[in-house]
Amino acid sequence: MALCVSCGVSKSLREKPDVSLYQTEIPAREKINDSTFTIAHNFLRKNRQGLWELKVSGNPLELGLKTGSLTQELFNEQEDIFVKKIDELVPSKGYQNLLRKFLAWFNRKMYLNIDSQFKAELYGVSQYASPKYDYIAKPYQRVMYFHGAHDIGHALQDLALVGCSSFAAWGDSTEDGKLLIGRNFDFYAGDAFAKNKIIAFVAPNQGYKFMSVTWGGMIGVVSGMNDQGLTVTINAGKSEFPLIAKTPVSLVTREILQYASTIDEAIEIAKKREVFVSESIFVGSAKDKKAAIIEVSPKNFGVYEVENSDQLICANHFQSAAYANDKKNQKHILESHSQYRYERMEELLKETPKIGPEDVVSILRNKEGLDEEKIGYGNEKALNQLLAHHGIVFQPEDLLVWVSSNPYQLGEFVAYDLNEVFNLSAFADAPIAETERNISKDPFLQSEAYLNYERYRILRDEIEDVISNEAHVEQTKLKKLVQLNPYFWEGYYLAGLYNHNKGYDLVAKGYFEKALELEITTVPDRENVEKYLRKLR
C-alpha cells in the first residue's frame, strides 16, 4: 500500500471531481418507445438507418447526467463489449488482476491532466455505469480509463486497430469552391463495438455547440464539427508504448471543438495539453476556408499546412518540419501502409478535379489499390478497409455533415444541417436529418463479392483459432478461404501457416509463394512470409 500511495495510485483511485459549482437535478428520463427517450427538450432516438441521434444541453454536470441517463443501455452494452474484448485478450483471471493493477498505476496521473469541466461531465456519465464492473474500478475512474483506452489502442496500431485516412479540398478543387473534408475512422475493436453509433448534438452552456460521432460512455471527440464550422478528426501516428497516461487525445479534440473557431485557436488549445500518444489532429475551418494538421506527441509538436495548393491529405504519418528527422516516423512511412493510402488519396483526387460530397463518399468507399490494382477486400492499403467504425463528410461553410450508417462506411450517408438541428426548441417526431441530401448506400452491398467477403471474415477467424489451438481443419476449407477473397494475401498466408505447422511443406510453399505475388500490407508482413519460405527451401 505504501508503494501505491508513493506513486499516486491510491490518491487517483479516491479522486472525485468537485461538482458543487454545478449542483443540479435533472428530470427523470421518459421512455416514448424502445428507441426514443426524452428528458425535457433533450432526447435520444434511433433513425431509420440505425444511427442513434442524441441531443443534450446544459452545464458540464448536466451534460454528463443527461447523456448518461438517455444512453444508459447503450453505455452499459458498450462497456459489456469492451470488457468482453479484454477477457478474450487476457483470459487468465490472474493476469486480469495484474492488468487492473497496471491500469491503476498507468492512469494514476490522468485526472491531473483533464480539465475540471470534462471531469464533471465524466462524473455525470459515470452515475449510469453498470455496478457489475466495479471490480475493475469505481465508475468515475472506469469511465476516465475508457477514454485513455482509445489512445492505448492507437499506440498498439501494430495490432491493426487503426489506419485512418482523411483529406480536404477547397477553392478550385471543389465544385462550388467551398471547403470539403472526408475521413474514414478505421478504429476496429470488433463488429459489436461499431454496432451502436451515436450522433451527438451537444449545446454546452459555455463555448460552441457541436456534433460528433461517438458511442456510449464516450464524451471525447474522434470526428466532429461545431457551429462555427470548425471540424476535427484524429489520425493515429506511430507511438512508443506510453509509460504514463496524460490527456486523452479525444478530450483535446473535444476542447478544440467546444472552444475554437479558427485553426490558430485550435493550435493554441492543442499546445496547452500534454498527450501520451502521437496523433494528427486534422482541423478544417469555415472561417479560414482551408484545413491544417496539428501533429502532437509526448515530446514534439508541429503544424502542417499546404502552400500553393487547395488540397490536404493525411494518413497515419507526420508531415510537418518538426518531425522531419523523427526516425520512428520515417520508419513508419517506409514499413506501414500509411504512405500507400496517402498516394491512393492523391491519385483519386487527381481523377476528380472538382469534387462534391458524393465524390468524397466515393473516395472513402474505394476498395482498390494504386492504379486500380485488385489488392483484396480488407487490405489495409485500401482506403476502404471494410472495417471502419464510420466514414464522415463535412461541408463546414454550410454547416452540413454526412455520417455513414452500417455496415462500415457502405451504408447510406445521413445528412445533417447543424443550423437546423441546433435551432430545434423541442423534441419532435419528424426526422432531424436532411433526408433529401442523403447519399445512397454503396451498390457493393448487393454484390456476391460483398457476401463472399463476409463469409471470408467468418472463415478466417475460424482458421486463426484452429492455428492458435493447433487443431485440425480440412484442406477444402483452406481452399475455400482463398477462393472467397482471391486477391488478398492474408488468406494464402494463413493456409500456408497451417500447412507449415502440420509439416505439409510442399503445400505450404505453394500458398506462401502465392501470397508474395499479391499486395502484402506492410514490410514486416512481407518479411514474415519470406521467412517461412526460407525455412522450406
Coordinates of C-alpha atoms in Angstrom, one line a residue:
M1 CA 0.0 0.0 0.0
A2 CA 2.9 2.3 0.7
L3 CA 4.1 1.9 -2.9
C4 CA 0.6 2.8 -4.2
V5 CA 0.5 5.9 -2.1
S6 CA 4.0 6.9 -3.1
C7 CA 3.3 6.6 -6.8
G8 CA -0.1 8.4 -6.6
V9 CA -2.2 5.3 -7.3
S10 CA -4.2 5.5 -4.1
K11 CA -4.9 9.2 -4.5
S12 CA -6.1 8.8 -8.1
L13 CA -8.4 5.9 -7.1
R14 CA -10.0 8.2 -4.4
E15 CA -10.2 11.3 -6.6
K16 CA -13.7 12.7 -7.2
P17 CA -14.3 15.9 -9.1
D18 CA -15.7 19.0 -7.4
V19 CA -19.2 19.3 -8.9
S20 CA -20.5 21.7 -6.3
L21 CA -20.5 24.5 -8.9
Y22 CA -22.9 22.5 -11.0
Q23 CA -25.3 21.1 -8.3
T24 CA -28.3 20.3 -10.3
E25 CA -31.0 17.7 -10.6
I26 CA -32.3 16.5 -14.0
P27 CA -35.8 15.3 -14.6
A28 CA -36.4 11.6 -14.9
R29 CA -36.0 10.1 -18.4
E30 CA -39.2 9.5 -20.2
K31 CA -39.4 6.4 -22.5
I32 CA -41.5 7.0 -25.6
N33 CA -40.7 3.6 -27.1
D34 CA -37.7 1.2 -27.2
S35 CA -35.8 3.6 -29.5
T36 CA -36.9 7.0 -28.2
F37 CA -36.2 8.6 -24.9
T38 CA -36.6 12.2 -23.7
I39 CA -35.5 14.5 -20.8
A40 CA -37.4 17.7 -21.3
H41 CA -36.1 19.1 -24.6
N42 CA -33.2 16.7 -24.7
F43 CA -33.6 13.3 -26.5
L44 CA -32.1 10.1 -27.8
R45 CA -33.7 8.3 -30.7
K46 CA -32.8 5.8 -33.4
N47 CA -33.2 6.9 -37.0
R48 CA -34.3 4.6 -39.9
Q49 CA -30.6 4.0 -40.9
G50 CA -29.9 2.6 -37.4
L51 CA -27.9 5.6 -36.1
W52 CA -28.7 6.9 -32.6
E53 CA -29.3 10.7 -32.5
L54 CA -28.6 12.3 -29.2
K55 CA -29.3 16.0 -28.4
V56 CA -28.3 17.4 -25.0
S57 CA -27.7 20.8 -23.4
G58 CA -26.6 22.3 -20.1
N59 CA -23.6 22.8 -17.8
P60 CA -20.9 20.1 -17.7
L61 CA -22.6 18.0 -15.0
E62 CA -26.0 18.3 -16.7
L63 CA -24.4 17.2 -20.0
G64 CA -23.0 14.1 -18.3
L65 CA -26.1 13.2 -16.4
K66 CA -28.4 13.7 -19.3
T67 CA -26.1 11.8 -21.7
G68 CA -25.7 9.0 -19.1
S69 CA -29.5 8.8 -18.4
L70 CA -30.5 8.9 -22.1
T71 CA -27.9 6.5 -23.3
Q72 CA -27.6 4.2 -20.3
E73 CA -28.5 1.0 -22.2
L74 CA -26.1 1.8 -25.0
F75 CA -23.4 2.8 -22.4
N76 CA -23.8 -0.4 -20.5
E77 CA -23.8 -2.5 -23.7
Q78 CA -20.6 -0.8 -24.9
E79 CA -19.0 -1.5 -21.5
D80 CA -20.0 -5.1 -21.8
I81 CA -18.4 -5.3 -25.2
F82 CA -15.2 -3.6 -24.0
V83 CA -14.8 -5.9 -21.0
K84 CA -15.6 -9.0 -23.1
K85 CA -12.9 -7.9 -25.5
I86 CA -10.4 -7.6 -22.7
D87 CA -11.4 -11.0 -21.3
E88 CA -10.8 -12.5 -24.8
L89 CA -7.4 -11.0 -25.0
V90 CA -6.5 -11.8 -21.4
P91 CA -8.5 -15.0 -20.4
S92 CA -6.4 -15.7 -17.2
K93 CA -8.0 -14.4 -14.0
G94 CA -4.6 -13.9 -12.6
Y95 CA -3.4 -11.8 -15.5
Q96 CA -6.7 -9.9 -15.4
N97 CA -6.0 -9.0 -11.8
L98 CA -2.5 -7.9 -12.8
L99 CA -3.9 -5.8 -15.6
R100 CA -6.3 -4.0 -13.2
K101 CA -3.3 -3.1 -11.0
F102 CA -1.3 -2.0 -14.1
L103 CA -4.2 0.2 -15.3
A104 CA -4.5 1.9 -11.9
W105 CA -0.8 2.6 -11.9
F106 CA -0.7 3.6 -15.6
N107 CA -3.6 6.0 -15.2
R108 CA -2.5 7.5 -11.9
K109 CA -1.8 11.0 -13.3
M110 CA -4.6 11.1 -15.9
Y111 CA -7.0 13.1 -13.6
L112 CA -4.4 15.8 -13.2
N113 CA -4.4 16.3 -17.0
I114 CA -8.1 16.6 -17.6
D115 CA -9.9 19.9 -17.4
S116 CA -12.3 20.2 -14.5
Q117 CA -15.4 20.7 -16.7
F118 CA -14.7 17.4 -18.5
K119 CA -14.2 15.6 -15.2
A120 CA -17.6 16.9 -14.1
E121 CA -19.1 15.6 -17.3
L122 CA -17.4 12.2 -17.0
Y123 CA -18.7 12.0 -13.4
G124 CA -22.2 12.7 -14.6
V125 CA -22.0 9.9 -17.2
S126 CA -20.5 7.5 -14.7
Q127 CA -23.6 7.7 -12.5
Y128 CA -25.2 5.4 -15.0
A129 CA -22.4 2.9 -15.3
S130 CA -23.2 -0.7 -14.5
P131 CA -22.2 -1.8 -11.0
K132 CA -21.1 -5.2 -12.2
Y133 CA -17.8 -3.9 -13.3
D134 CA -16.9 -2.1 -10.1
Y135 CA -14.3 -4.8 -9.5
I136 CA -12.3 -3.2 -12.3
A137 CA -12.5 0.3 -10.8
K138 CA -15.1 2.7 -9.4
P139 CA -17.5 4.1 -12.1
Y140 CA -15.9 7.5 -12.4
Q141 CA -12.4 6.2 -12.7
R142 CA -13.6 3.5 -15.1
V143 CA -15.2 6.0 -17.5
M144 CA -12.0 8.0 -17.4
Y145 CA -9.9 4.9 -18.1
F146 CA -12.0 4.1 -21.2
H147 CA -11.1 7.4 -22.7
G148 CA -7.4 6.6 -22.3
A149 CA -8.0 3.1 -23.7
H150 CA -8.7 4.7 -27.1
D151 CA -5.1 6.1 -27.0
I152 CA -3.6 2.8 -26.0
G153 CA -5.4 1.3 -29.0
H154 CA -3.6 3.8 -31.1
A155 CA -0.3 3.0 -29.5
L156 CA -0.9 -0.6 -30.4
Q157 CA -1.6 0.1 -34.0
D158 CA 0.7 -2.7 -35.0
L159 CA -2.2 -4.9 -33.9
A160 CA -4.2 -3.4 -36.8
L161 CA -6.6 -1.4 -34.6
V162 CA -6.3 1.8 -36.6
G163 CA -5.4 3.0 -40.1
C164 CA -7.4 6.2 -40.7
S165 CA -7.5 8.3 -43.8
S166 CA -8.5 11.9 -44.2
F167 CA -8.4 14.6 -46.9
A168 CA -9.7 18.1 -47.6
A169 CA -10.2 20.1 -50.7
W170 CA -11.3 23.7 -51.3
G171 CA -11.1 26.5 -53.8
D172 CA -10.5 25.2 -57.4
S173 CA -10.6 21.6 -56.2
T174 CA -14.3 21.6 -55.2
E175 CA -17.5 22.0 -57.2
D176 CA -18.5 25.3 -55.5
G177 CA -15.1 26.4 -54.1
K178 CA -16.2 25.6 -50.6
L179 CA -14.2 23.5 -48.2
L180 CA -15.0 19.8 -48.2
I181 CA -13.5 17.2 -45.8
G182 CA -13.8 13.4 -45.8
R183 CA -12.5 10.8 -43.4
N184 CA -12.7 7.2 -42.5
F185 CA -12.3 6.3 -38.8
D186 CA -10.8 2.8 -39.0
F187 CA -10.6 2.1 -35.3
Y188 CA -11.6 -1.5 -35.0
A189 CA -12.4 -3.3 -31.8
G190 CA -14.9 -5.9 -33.1
D191 CA -18.1 -5.7 -35.1
A192 CA -20.2 -5.3 -31.9
F193 CA -18.2 -2.2 -30.9
A194 CA -19.3 -0.3 -34.0
K195 CA -23.0 -1.5 -33.9
N196 CA -24.5 1.3 -31.9
K197 CA -23.1 4.6 -33.2
I198 CA -24.3 7.8 -31.6
I199 CA -24.5 11.1 -33.5
A200 CA -24.3 13.6 -30.6
F201 CA -25.5 17.2 -30.9
V202 CA -24.2 19.0 -27.8
A203 CA -25.2 22.5 -26.6
P204 CA -22.9 23.3 -23.7
N205 CA -23.6 26.4 -21.6
Q206 CA -20.1 27.6 -22.3
G207 CA -18.4 27.5 -25.7
Y208 CA -19.7 26.5 -29.0
K209 CA -22.4 23.9 -29.9
F210 CA -21.0 20.9 -31.7
M211 CA -21.8 17.5 -33.2
S212 CA -19.7 14.4 -33.0
V213 CA -19.8 10.7 -33.9
T214 CA -19.4 8.7 -30.7
W215 CA -20.5 5.7 -28.7
G216 CA -22.0 5.0 -25.3
G217 CA -19.8 6.4 -22.4
M218 CA -17.6 8.5 -24.7
I219 CA -17.6 12.3 -24.3
G220 CA -14.3 12.8 -26.3
V221 CA -14.4 13.6 -30.0
V222 CA -12.9 11.5 -32.8
S223 CA -14.9 13.2 -35.6
G224 CA -16.9 16.3 -35.2
M225 CA -17.9 19.9 -36.2
N226 CA -19.0 22.9 -34.2
D227 CA -21.5 25.7 -35.1
Q228 CA -18.6 27.9 -36.2
G229 CA -17.8 25.5 -39.0
L230 CA -14.6 24.2 -37.3
T231 CA -14.1 20.4 -37.7
V232 CA -11.7 18.0 -36.0
T233 CA -10.8 14.4 -36.8
I234 CA -7.9 12.3 -35.4
N235 CA -5.4 10.1 -37.2
A236 CA -3.0 8.0 -35.2
G237 CA 0.7 8.4 -35.6
K238 CA 3.4 6.0 -34.7
S239 CA 3.9 5.9 -30.9
E240 CA 6.1 4.2 -28.4
F241 CA 4.0 2.4 -25.8
P242 CA 3.4 5.2 -23.3
L243 CA 4.7 4.9 -19.7
I244 CA 2.0 7.0 -18.1
A245 CA -1.4 8.4 -19.2
K246 CA -1.8 12.1 -19.5
T247 CA -4.6 13.9 -21.5
P248 CA -6.5 11.5 -23.8
V249 CA -6.4 12.9 -27.4
S250 CA -10.2 12.7 -27.8
L251 CA -10.5 15.2 -24.9
V252 CA -8.0 17.6 -26.5
T253 CA -10.1 17.5 -29.7
R254 CA -13.3 17.9 -27.6
E255 CA -11.8 21.1 -26.1
I256 CA -10.9 22.3 -29.5
L257 CA -14.3 21.7 -30.9
Q258 CA -16.0 23.4 -27.9
Y259 CA -13.8 26.5 -27.7
A260 CA -12.0 27.1 -31.1
S261 CA -13.5 28.8 -34.2
T262 CA -10.3 29.1 -36.2
I263 CA -7.2 27.0 -37.0
D264 CA -5.0 29.3 -34.9
E265 CA -7.3 28.9 -31.9
A266 CA -7.2 25.2 -32.3
I267 CA -3.4 25.2 -32.3
E268 CA -3.3 27.2 -29.1
I269 CA -5.6 24.8 -27.3
A270 CA -3.6 21.8 -28.5
K271 CA -0.3 23.3 -27.3
K272 CA -1.6 23.6 -23.8
R273 CA -2.3 19.9 -23.4
E274 CA 0.2 17.0 -22.7
V275 CA -0.7 13.9 -24.6
F276 CA 0.7 10.4 -24.2
V277 CA 0.5 9.1 -27.8
S278 CA 1.3 10.5 -31.3
E279 CA -1.7 11.9 -33.2
S280 CA -2.5 14.0 -36.2
I281 CA -5.4 16.4 -35.4
F282 CA -6.9 17.2 -38.8
V283 CA -8.7 20.6 -38.5
G284 CA -11.0 22.2 -41.1
S285 CA -12.2 25.8 -40.7
A286 CA -15.0 27.6 -42.4
K287 CA -13.6 31.0 -41.3
D288 CA -10.1 30.2 -42.7
K289 CA -11.7 28.4 -45.7
K290 CA -9.0 25.7 -45.5
A291 CA -7.6 22.8 -43.4
A292 CA -4.4 22.2 -41.5
I293 CA -2.9 19.3 -39.5
I294 CA -1.8 19.7 -35.9
E295 CA 0.7 16.9 -35.1
V296 CA 1.1 16.2 -31.4
S297 CA 3.2 13.7 -29.5
P298 CA 4.6 13.4 -25.9
K299 CA 7.9 15.1 -26.9
N300 CA 7.1 17.1 -30.0
F301 CA 4.6 19.5 -31.7
G302 CA 4.2 20.5 -35.3
V303 CA 1.7 22.1 -37.7
Y304 CA 1.4 21.2 -41.3
E305 CA -0.3 23.4 -43.9
V306 CA 0.0 23.3 -47.7
E307 CA 1.2 26.2 -49.7
N308 CA 0.1 26.9 -53.3
S309 CA -2.4 24.0 -53.1
D310 CA -6.1 23.6 -52.3
Q311 CA -5.9 20.0 -51.1
L312 CA -4.6 18.5 -47.8
I313 CA -4.1 14.7 -47.3
C314 CA -3.5 12.8 -44.1
A315 CA -2.9 9.1 -43.4
N316 CA -1.0 7.9 -40.3
H317 CA 2.4 9.6 -40.6
F318 CA 3.6 13.1 -39.7
Q319 CA 4.4 15.7 -42.4
S320 CA 5.4 18.8 -40.6
A321 CA 9.0 20.1 -40.4
A322 CA 9.0 19.4 -36.7
Y323 CA 9.1 15.6 -37.4
A324 CA 11.4 15.7 -40.5
N325 CA 14.1 13.9 -38.6
D326 CA 11.9 11.7 -36.4
K327 CA 13.3 8.1 -37.0
K328 CA 10.2 6.4 -35.8
N329 CA 8.0 8.4 -38.2
Q330 CA 10.4 7.7 -41.1
K331 CA 10.4 4.0 -40.4
H332 CA 6.6 4.0 -40.2
I333 CA 6.4 5.7 -43.7
L334 CA 8.7 3.0 -45.1
E335 CA 7.2 0.0 -43.5
S336 CA 3.5 0.6 -42.9
H337 CA 0.5 1.1 -45.3
S338 CA 0.2 4.8 -44.4
Q339 CA 2.2 6.2 -47.4
Y340 CA 0.4 3.8 -49.8
R341 CA -3.0 5.1 -48.7
Y342 CA -1.7 8.7 -48.9
E343 CA -0.7 8.1 -52.5
R344 CA -4.0 6.5 -53.3
M345 CA -5.9 9.6 -52.0
E346 CA -3.6 11.7 -54.2
E347 CA -4.4 9.5 -57.2
L348 CA -8.2 9.6 -56.7
L349 CA -8.3 13.4 -56.1
K350 CA -6.5 13.9 -59.3
E351 CA -9.1 11.8 -61.1
T352 CA -11.8 14.1 -59.9
P353 CA -10.6 17.7 -60.4
K354 CA -13.6 19.3 -58.7
I355 CA -15.2 17.2 -56.0
G356 CA -18.6 17.3 -54.4
P357 CA -19.9 15.5 -51.3
E358 CA -20.8 12.3 -53.4
D359 CA -17.3 12.3 -54.8
V360 CA -15.9 12.4 -51.3
V361 CA -18.0 9.4 -50.3
S362 CA -16.9 7.5 -53.4
I363 CA -13.3 8.1 -52.4
L364 CA -13.9 7.0 -48.8
R365 CA -15.5 3.8 -50.1
N366 CA -12.8 2.9 -52.6
K367 CA -11.5 -0.7 -52.3
E368 CA -8.8 -0.8 -54.9
G369 CA -5.1 -0.2 -54.7
L370 CA -2.8 2.1 -56.6
D371 CA -3.6 2.2 -60.4
E372 CA -6.8 0.4 -59.7
E373 CA -5.0 -2.8 -58.7
K374 CA -7.1 -5.5 -57.1
I375 CA -5.5 -5.9 -53.6
G376 CA -8.2 -8.0 -51.9
Y377 CA -11.1 -6.9 -49.7
G378 CA -10.0 -6.0 -46.2
N379 CA -6.5 -5.0 -47.2
E380 CA -5.4 -2.0 -45.0
K381 CA -3.7 -0.5 -48.0
A382 CA -7.1 0.3 -49.4
L383 CA -8.9 3.5 -48.3
N384 CA -11.9 1.3 -47.6
Q385 CA -10.5 -1.4 -45.4
L386 CA -14.0 -2.8 -44.8
L387 CA -13.7 -2.4 -41.0
A388 CA -14.4 1.3 -40.5
H389 CA -16.3 2.4 -37.4
H390 CA -17.6 5.3 -39.5
G391 CA -17.0 7.5 -42.6
I392 CA -17.9 11.2 -42.4
V393 CA -18.0 14.2 -44.7
F394 CA -18.0 17.8 -43.6
Q395 CA -19.0 20.9 -45.6
P396 CA -18.1 23.5 -42.9
E397 CA -19.1 26.7 -44.6
D398 CA -22.7 25.4 -44.9
L399 CA -22.6 23.5 -41.5
L400 CA -23.5 20.3 -43.4
V401 CA -22.3 16.9 -42.3
W402 CA -22.9 13.4 -43.7
V403 CA -22.4 10.3 -41.4
S404 CA -22.2 6.7 -42.7
S405 CA -24.6 4.0 -41.4
N406 CA -23.7 0.3 -41.0
P407 CA -22.0 -1.7 -42.3
Y408 CA -18.7 0.1 -42.2
Q409 CA -19.0 3.2 -44.5
L410 CA -21.0 1.3 -47.0
G411 CA -24.5 2.2 -45.7
E412 CA -26.4 5.3 -46.5
F413 CA -24.6 8.6 -45.5
V414 CA -27.1 10.6 -43.5
A415 CA -27.1 14.3 -43.9
Y416 CA -27.5 16.9 -41.1
D417 CA -27.7 20.6 -41.2
L418 CA -26.4 22.0 -37.9
N419 CA -28.2 25.2 -38.4
E420 CA -31.5 23.3 -38.3
V421 CA -30.6 20.8 -35.6
F422 CA -29.4 23.4 -33.1
N423 CA -32.5 25.6 -33.8
L424 CA -34.8 22.8 -32.6
S425 CA -36.5 24.1 -29.5
A426 CA -38.3 20.9 -28.5
F427 CA -38.4 17.2 -29.3
A428 CA -40.4 16.4 -32.5
D429 CA -41.3 13.1 -34.2
A430 CA -40.1 14.4 -37.6
P431 CA -36.6 13.4 -38.7
I432 CA -33.8 15.8 -37.9
A433 CA -31.7 14.6 -40.8
E434 CA -31.8 16.4 -44.2
T435 CA -33.1 13.2 -45.9
E436 CA -33.2 14.7 -49.4
R437 CA -29.4 15.3 -49.1
N438 CA -28.6 11.7 -48.0
I439 CA -26.1 9.8 -50.1
S440 CA -27.2 6.3 -51.2
K441 CA -25.7 3.1 -49.8
D442 CA -22.9 1.5 -51.8
P443 CA -24.1 -0.8 -54.5
F444 CA -21.3 -3.1 -53.4
L445 CA -23.6 -4.2 -50.6
Q446 CA -25.8 -6.1 -53.1
S447 CA -22.9 -7.9 -54.7
E448 CA -21.7 -11.5 -54.4
A449 CA -18.3 -10.1 -53.7
Y450 CA -19.5 -8.4 -50.5
L451 CA -21.3 -11.6 -49.4
N452 CA -18.0 -13.6 -50.1
Y453 CA -16.0 -11.1 -48.1
E454 CA -18.3 -11.5 -45.1
R455 CA -18.0 -15.3 -45.5
Y456 CA -14.3 -14.9 -45.7
R457 CA -14.1 -13.0 -42.4
I458 CA -16.0 -15.7 -40.6
L459 CA -13.9 -18.5 -42.1
R460 CA -10.7 -16.5 -41.4
D461 CA -11.5 -16.2 -37.7
E462 CA -12.2 -20.0 -37.6
I463 CA -8.9 -20.8 -39.3
E464 CA -7.0 -18.5 -37.0
D465 CA -8.5 -20.3 -34.0
V466 CA -7.6 -23.6 -35.5
I467 CA -3.9 -22.5 -35.9
S468 CA -3.8 -21.0 -32.5
N469 CA -5.2 -24.1 -30.9
E470 CA -3.1 -26.5 -33.1
A471 CA -6.3 -28.2 -34.2
H472 CA -7.3 -29.8 -37.5
V473 CA -9.1 -28.3 -40.5
E474 CA -9.9 -29.8 -43.9
Q475 CA -7.8 -28.7 -46.8
T476 CA -11.1 -27.9 -48.6
K477 CA -11.8 -25.2 -46.1
L478 CA -8.4 -23.6 -46.7
K479 CA -9.1 -23.7 -50.5
K480 CA -12.4 -22.0 -49.8
L481 CA -10.7 -19.3 -47.7
V482 CA -8.6 -18.2 -50.6
Q483 CA -11.4 -18.5 -53.1
L484 CA -13.6 -16.2 -51.2
N485 CA -11.1 -13.4 -51.3
P486 CA -8.7 -14.4 -54.1
Y487 CA -6.6 -11.1 -54.4
F488 CA -5.9 -10.8 -50.6
W489 CA -2.6 -12.1 -49.5
E490 CA -3.8 -12.9 -45.9
G491 CA -5.8 -16.0 -46.8
Y492 CA -2.9 -17.6 -48.6
Y493 CA -0.6 -16.8 -45.7
L494 CA -3.0 -18.4 -43.2
A495 CA -3.3 -21.5 -45.4
G496 CA 0.4 -21.7 -45.7
L497 CA 0.9 -21.3 -42.0
Y498 CA -1.5 -24.1 -41.2
N499 CA 0.2 -26.4 -43.6
H500 CA 3.7 -25.4 -42.4
N501 CA 2.8 -26.1 -38.8
K502 CA 1.4 -29.6 -39.8
G503 CA 4.6 -30.4 -41.8
Y504 CA 2.9 -30.3 -45.2
D505 CA 5.8 -28.3 -46.6
L506 CA 5.1 -28.6 -50.3
V507 CA 1.5 -27.3 -49.9
A508 CA 2.7 -24.6 -47.5
K509 CA 5.3 -23.4 -50.0
G510 CA 2.7 -23.0 -52.8
Y511 CA 0.5 -20.9 -50.6
F512 CA 3.4 -18.7 -49.3
E513 CA 4.6 -18.2 -52.9
K514 CA 1.1 -17.1 -54.0
A515 CA 0.9 -14.6 -51.0
L516 CA 4.2 -13.0 -52.2
E517 CA 2.7 -12.4 -55.6
L518 CA 0.0 -10.2 -54.1
E519 CA 0.0 -6.7 -52.4
I520 CA 1.1 -7.5 -48.9
T521 CA 0.0 -4.9 -46.4
T522 CA 3.3 -4.0 -44.6
V523 CA 7.0 -4.6 -44.9
P524 CA 7.1 -6.7 -41.7
D525 CA 4.2 -8.8 -43.1
R526 CA 6.1 -9.5 -46.3
E527 CA 9.3 -10.3 -44.4
N528 CA 7.4 -12.8 -42.3
V529 CA 6.1 -14.6 -45.4
E530 CA 9.7 -14.6 -46.8
K531 CA 11.0 -16.0 -43.5
Y532 CA 8.7 -19.0 -43.8
L533 CA 9.6 -19.6 -47.4
R534 CA 13.3 -19.7 -46.5
K535 CA 12.6 -22.4 -44.0
L536 CA 11.0 -24.5 -46.7
R537 CA 13.9 -24.2 -49.2

